[in-house]
Amino acid sequence: MIGNLPYVVVVISIGLGIYTLMFKRNLIKIAIGICLIENGVNLFLITLGYRKGAVAPIYTYAPSGQAMVLPTPQALTLTSIVIGIATTALILSIAMMIYKHYGTLDTDQVRRLKG
Amino acid sequence: MNLSNHIPILIIAIPLLAAFLVPLISRINKKATGILTTLALSVSLLLTIVLAVKILTVGPQVYVFGATSPSLTLPSGLKFPIRIMFQIDAMSIFMGLITAVVSFLGATYSLSFTKKYDGVDKYYSLLLLLTVGIFGMEFTGDIFNFFVFLEIASIASVALISFRGVDLGEPAEAGFKYMVVSSVSALMVLFAIGIFYGEYDVLNIAAIASVIKYSQLDKIALGLLMPVLAMKAGAVPMHMWTPDAYSEAPAPITMMLVAASQASLYALFRVVFSLYNISLNTLTVGWIIIIFGLLSMFIGVTMAIIQKDIKRLMAYHAISQTGYMLLGVGVGLAVLANPEALKNYGITAMEGGIFHIMNHAMYKGLLFLTAGALFFRTGTRDLNKMGGLAHYMKYTTIFFIIGAAAIAGLPPFNGFASKLLIYESVYKFNPLLSIIAMVVSILTLASFVKVFHSAFLGPKLPQFKEVKEVPRSMVFAMAVLSCIIIFFGLFPDLIVKNLVHPAVMSLIEQLQYTGTVLGGM
Amino acid sequence: MKKIIFGLAFIIFFSFLIVSAINMRTFGEPTISEMDDYFIENAQNETGANNVVTSIVFDYRGFDTLGEATVLFTAVVGVVALFRGVKK
Amino acid sequence: MKEMSRIIKTVTNFVYGFIIIFGFYIIVHGHLTPGGGFQGGAVVGSAFALLLISYGSMNSNKFLKEDIFSLFEGFGLILFIVLGFSGLGITFFYNFLANSGGWFGDTAVIGVNPGDMNTAGVIPLMNIAVGLEVLSAFGVIVLTMARGAEFTKKKENS
């Protein structure tokens, strides 16, 4: 169990994000919740690639003879971080636009679309 | 250099290059952007048709990026692929044809429809990117690549849904909802990818399928992937974004959103059939999909009847029609482990479900385009404010009748052909399901009769005196869709035999899917 | 009522995550690493780059990177389109 | 956004050049050291954000031009996809320059080595293209959102 502690951190981060999405009523808080989930997932990917006592997979001036960590999760995480930036930028812009039209960020008051 | 080997990538790369060029072109000439978009998408449509002919005659195609040859999946003695690849079989190209037709017609329709908008270059750029995203989701054979294209498609659709958000609050609100839904679902897909990667250390779908063990973790991955993809497809317990997004987007974009949600549906089928296949407890999972389908059919149509907004009404019908596809394919999945029942009625049910995907894209696209035409001329979407429009808009009226008859499943239109396949095969599985499907169909007809009556019939209204027929490019797009609907309705056997049946077989036979990548097994 | 449904969904989802965390392989000891070992051994030879991660990002999975750049471009176009009516 | 105090502006004047140079170093050395187009582009983008917040959105319009950024963005993306296309003689995204002896075509020393700039084929070129795209994308996003924030605030007061 103690070996799996990093996964537990991942789970807590994702769980907090989902909690924020479900129970908070502020658009900015919802955006923060999405960022929390995203960070949890990125952390999960990076965690998968770790190998005990290994060095970064770069040959320039690397200490010779040591194992290297798995490189693929790092590439995947890089991709997903950039995608996360794009998502966050768009979601914040839309929140700003909603604030401009409705004058509030409360989801209970931002509800013209119903039924 | 033999270009015919590179068709799979050209289908995606040409619209992508055009999307990058459009902002630069608009600095020189604003009007050229629309023409460039239409041109790029028509090239893409032609290439898709060529590729479809090739796949249906020769067999599944593979395209490996960056390898020394496009079909070299396993370089020198490896047992697993290391590069990203496109893996296009009959099912993928079936979806690809839908996307190509819909995106080309959407761009043509937009030529006139976007006259009132400013910032048209951004609109066209996003439209091209949305097309690229949908194509990529359907063609890719790599699970992480699927995630990337899912994000492209969802970010582009969010930007297009909230495109009118500068002046109005509702589009921004719908865009926010869709953004939250799609980013959460994409992140859950990424989590499932992480689980697969941690367990098997491969990212290729076929390679995962060949080693999958259906352990506890695989069950959790399925439990994450299935609801999330069903949510993106607009099935009922998680359908809250669909009416908002469909009704607030511009009409051509709504048509493309239908194709985008069908790409998620395709991904759901791909996960269930090609990734897990027989290792699943197929009866349970099949029934889960059938229940999703039943709920979607029934709740969708009942919510549609009470709507006043024409596009919102059609959006609820889109949910209800998604139920038919889930029902047909769910029945096929439930009997997958039972060869006799599969041969008896399972394959027919799946043919009905898959054929319904294409039919739905065509007639629902046509209906959304007619709604867009009404909005273009009258400036309202409220059914209570419309009336007597048949006097002014003759072509639009005819197209609406064709679309409404097709969605209600009247012969000789295409909706009838696929619904009949579903009814007769589902009846053998469980008569009750078939009866529910028929009742929903009747309710659909009732709802569209109401729309027709309140929008088109009645006396001439004074406020619509200036209304006239929509411009030529919009009529062209609607006419092409009507022709496709009538053609499919008149010759359903031809389509089912040549397009739908190979698609169904490529879903069912998992060994063929993995064998394309990993060699004969 | 809505809160109860949301709470139930949240609990189910959270238990999913907990179960997956417990079942995951031990941290720091990958059981299968065939694909990554191939990259570590051959990336320098095949692409000539010292940085294995860069050679994956731009060579082995270069198409992903094109998609990623496209996502960023899409977001930029979306943001600019959203604020297009706003003058300086 | 208002401009900030004189101390911050002076420090910004001093620092932003170094940040930009560091970002370009990361971009160009992407195939040898940790980093690459995205990371370096993000560093340069942060220098633009620093300039924007210390000078305020009104004043920084004089030296940060959205038009030029969007031009560079399109240019970087087109360079990237053209590099992909130019491998089309073999496959899309084929690394046609690696180990060819020409530009960036030296054969790398296998194993641990001090690094040679002239290796890795199209990877350095792609790094530059992506770096250009990312830094200008960051510039456009930051500037546009600052402009939008100004606008929403005005609405609030009136």
Short mmCIF file of N, CA and C in Angstrom, two decimals, chain A residues 56 58-65 68 78-79 82 85-86 88-93 95-97 99-101, chain D residues 31-35 38-39 42 111-115 134 138 141 144-152 155-156:
data_model
loop_
_atom_site.label_atom_id
_atom_site.label_comp_id
_atom_site.label_asym_id
_atom_site.label_seq_id
_atom_site.Cartn_x
_atom_site.Cartn_y
_atom_site.Cartn_z
N ALA A 56 17.19 10.83 -16.08
CA ALA A 56 16.38 11.32 -17.19
C ALA A 56 16.89 10.75 -18.51
N ILE A 58 18.22 11.38 -21.29
CA ILE A 58 18.96 12.30 -22.16
C ILE A 58 20.42 11.90 -22.12
N TYR A 59 21.03 11.70 -23.29
CA TYR A 59 22.39 11.16 -23.30
C TYR A 59 23.47 12.21 -23.12
N THR A 60 23.13 13.51 -23.27
CA THR A 60 24.15 14.55 -23.13
C THR A 60 24.66 14.59 -21.70
N TYR A 61 25.93 14.27 -21.49
CA TYR A 61 26.56 14.29 -20.17
C TYR A 61 25.80 13.44 -19.16
N ALA A 62 25.22 12.33 -19.59
CA ALA A 62 24.50 11.49 -18.65
C ALA A 62 25.51 10.68 -17.84
N PRO A 63 25.21 10.38 -16.57
CA PRO A 63 26.07 9.47 -15.83
C PRO A 63 26.02 8.10 -16.48
N SER A 64 27.16 7.56 -16.83
CA SER A 64 27.13 6.36 -17.66
C SER A 64 26.77 5.13 -16.83
N GLY A 65 26.13 4.20 -17.49
CA GLY A 65 25.83 2.92 -16.89
C GLY A 65 24.60 2.89 -16.01
N MET A 68 17.62 4.36 -17.34
CA MET A 68 16.88 5.57 -17.63
C MET A 68 15.40 5.34 -17.38
N LEU A 78 3.74 15.94 -21.90
CA LEU A 78 4.02 17.21 -22.57
C LEU A 78 2.84 17.59 -23.46
N THR A 79 2.37 16.61 -24.25
CA THR A 79 1.23 16.87 -25.11
C THR A 79 0.01 17.28 -24.31
N VAL A 82 0.08 20.89 -22.88
CA VAL A 82 -0.23 21.95 -23.85
C VAL A 82 -1.72 21.98 -24.15
N ILE A 85 -3.43 23.75 -21.41
CA ILE A 85 -3.33 25.21 -21.50
C ILE A 85 -4.38 25.76 -22.45
N ALA A 86 -4.52 25.08 -23.60
CA ALA A 86 -5.50 25.53 -24.59
C ALA A 86 -6.90 25.51 -24.00
N THR A 88 -7.81 25.62 -20.84
CA THR A 88 -7.99 26.62 -19.79
C THR A 88 -8.18 28.01 -20.39
N ALA A 89 -7.38 28.33 -21.42
CA ALA A 89 -7.52 29.65 -22.04
C ALA A 89 -8.92 29.85 -22.58
N LEU A 90 -9.43 28.82 -23.27
CA LEU A 90 -10.76 28.97 -23.89
C LEU A 90 -11.85 29.05 -22.82
N ILE A 91 -11.72 28.23 -21.78
CA ILE A 91 -12.79 28.18 -20.77
C ILE A 91 -12.83 29.50 -20.00
N LEU A 92 -11.65 30.09 -19.73
CA LEU A 92 -11.64 31.37 -19.01
C LEU A 92 -12.20 32.48 -19.90
N SER A 93 -11.89 32.43 -21.21
CA SER A 93 -12.44 33.46 -22.09
C SER A 93 -13.96 33.39 -22.12
N ALA A 95 -15.87 32.21 -19.78
CA ALA A 95 -16.37 32.70 -18.49
C ALA A 95 -16.39 34.23 -18.49
N MET A 96 -15.35 34.86 -19.05
CA MET A 96 -15.34 36.32 -19.12
C MET A 96 -16.50 36.84 -19.96
N MET A 97 -16.77 36.13 -21.07
CA MET A 97 -17.86 36.56 -21.95
C MET A 97 -19.20 36.43 -21.22
N TYR A 99 -19.63 36.62 -18.03
CA TYR A 99 -19.68 37.69 -17.04
C TYR A 99 -20.09 38.99 -17.69
N LYS A 100 -19.61 39.20 -18.91
CA LYS A 100 -19.95 40.45 -19.60
C LYS A 100 -21.46 40.53 -19.85
N HIS A 101 -22.07 39.40 -20.24
CA HIS A 101 -23.48 39.46 -20.61
C HIS A 101 -24.42 39.40 -19.41
N HIS D 31 17.08 19.20 -28.95
CA HIS D 31 17.42 17.81 -29.21
C HIS D 31 18.62 17.35 -28.38
N LEU D 32 19.24 18.24 -27.62
CA LEU D 32 20.41 17.85 -26.82
C LEU D 32 20.15 17.91 -25.33
N THR D 33 19.47 18.93 -24.88
CA THR D 33 19.26 19.13 -23.44
C THR D 33 17.77 19.08 -23.15
N PRO D 34 17.40 19.01 -21.88
CA PRO D 34 15.98 19.02 -21.55
C PRO D 34 15.31 20.26 -22.14
N GLY D 35 14.19 20.08 -22.76
CA GLY D 35 13.50 21.22 -23.34
C GLY D 35 13.05 20.92 -24.75
N PHE D 38 8.07 23.48 -27.25
CA PHE D 38 6.97 23.90 -26.39
C PHE D 38 7.47 24.59 -25.14
N GLN D 39 8.47 23.97 -24.51
CA GLN D 39 8.95 24.53 -23.25
C GLN D 39 9.56 25.91 -23.47
N ALA D 42 7.02 28.50 -24.20
CA ALA D 42 6.32 28.93 -23.00
C ALA D 42 7.16 29.93 -22.21
N GLY D 111 25.62 6.41 -27.21
CA GLY D 111 25.97 6.40 -25.80
C GLY D 111 26.14 7.80 -25.27
N VAL D 112 26.75 7.91 -24.09
CA VAL D 112 26.89 9.21 -23.45
C VAL D 112 27.89 10.05 -24.23
N ASN D 113 27.53 11.29 -24.53
CA ASN D 113 28.43 12.17 -25.27
C ASN D 113 28.13 13.62 -24.92
N PRO D 114 29.05 14.55 -25.25
CA PRO D 114 28.81 15.95 -24.90
C PRO D 114 27.77 16.64 -25.78
N GLY D 115 27.36 16.03 -26.87
CA GLY D 115 26.33 16.62 -27.69
C GLY D 115 26.88 17.33 -28.90
N VAL D 134 4.35 28.47 -30.61
CA VAL D 134 3.89 28.53 -29.22
C VAL D 134 4.11 29.91 -28.64
N PHE D 138 1.04 32.17 -27.31
CA PHE D 138 0.94 32.71 -25.95
C PHE D 138 0.75 34.21 -25.98
N ILE D 141 -2.84 34.97 -27.00
CA ILE D 141 -3.83 34.65 -25.96
C ILE D 141 -3.77 35.69 -24.84
N THR D 144 -5.07 39.15 -26.07
CA THR D 144 -6.51 39.18 -26.32
C THR D 144 -7.29 39.13 -25.03
N MET D 145 -6.83 38.28 -24.09
CA MET D 145 -7.59 38.18 -22.85
C MET D 145 -7.45 39.45 -22.03
N ALA D 146 -6.29 40.11 -22.09
CA ALA D 146 -6.14 41.38 -21.38
C ALA D 146 -7.09 42.42 -21.96
N ARG D 147 -7.17 42.44 -23.29
CA ARG D 147 -8.09 43.38 -23.95
C ARG D 147 -9.54 43.10 -23.54
N GLY D 148 -9.89 41.80 -23.53
CA GLY D 148 -11.24 41.43 -23.15
C GLY D 148 -11.55 41.80 -21.72
N ALA D 149 -10.56 41.65 -20.82
CA ALA D 149 -10.77 41.98 -19.41
C ALA D 149 -11.04 43.47 -19.27
N GLU D 150 -10.29 44.27 -20.02
CA GLU D 150 -10.51 45.71 -20.03
C GLU D 150 -11.96 46.02 -20.40
N PHE D 151 -12.41 45.33 -21.42
CA PHE D 151 -13.75 45.57 -21.96
C PHE D 151 -14.83 45.21 -20.94
N THR D 152 -14.69 44.02 -20.33
CA THR D 152 -15.73 43.62 -19.37
C THR D 152 -15.76 44.57 -18.19
N LYS D 155 -17.69 47.73 -18.95
CA LYS D 155 -19.12 47.45 -18.94
C LYS D 155 -19.65 47.51 -17.50
N GLU D 156 -18.84 47.02 -16.59
CA GLU D 156 -19.25 46.95 -15.20
C GLU D 156 -19.46 48.35 -14.62
#
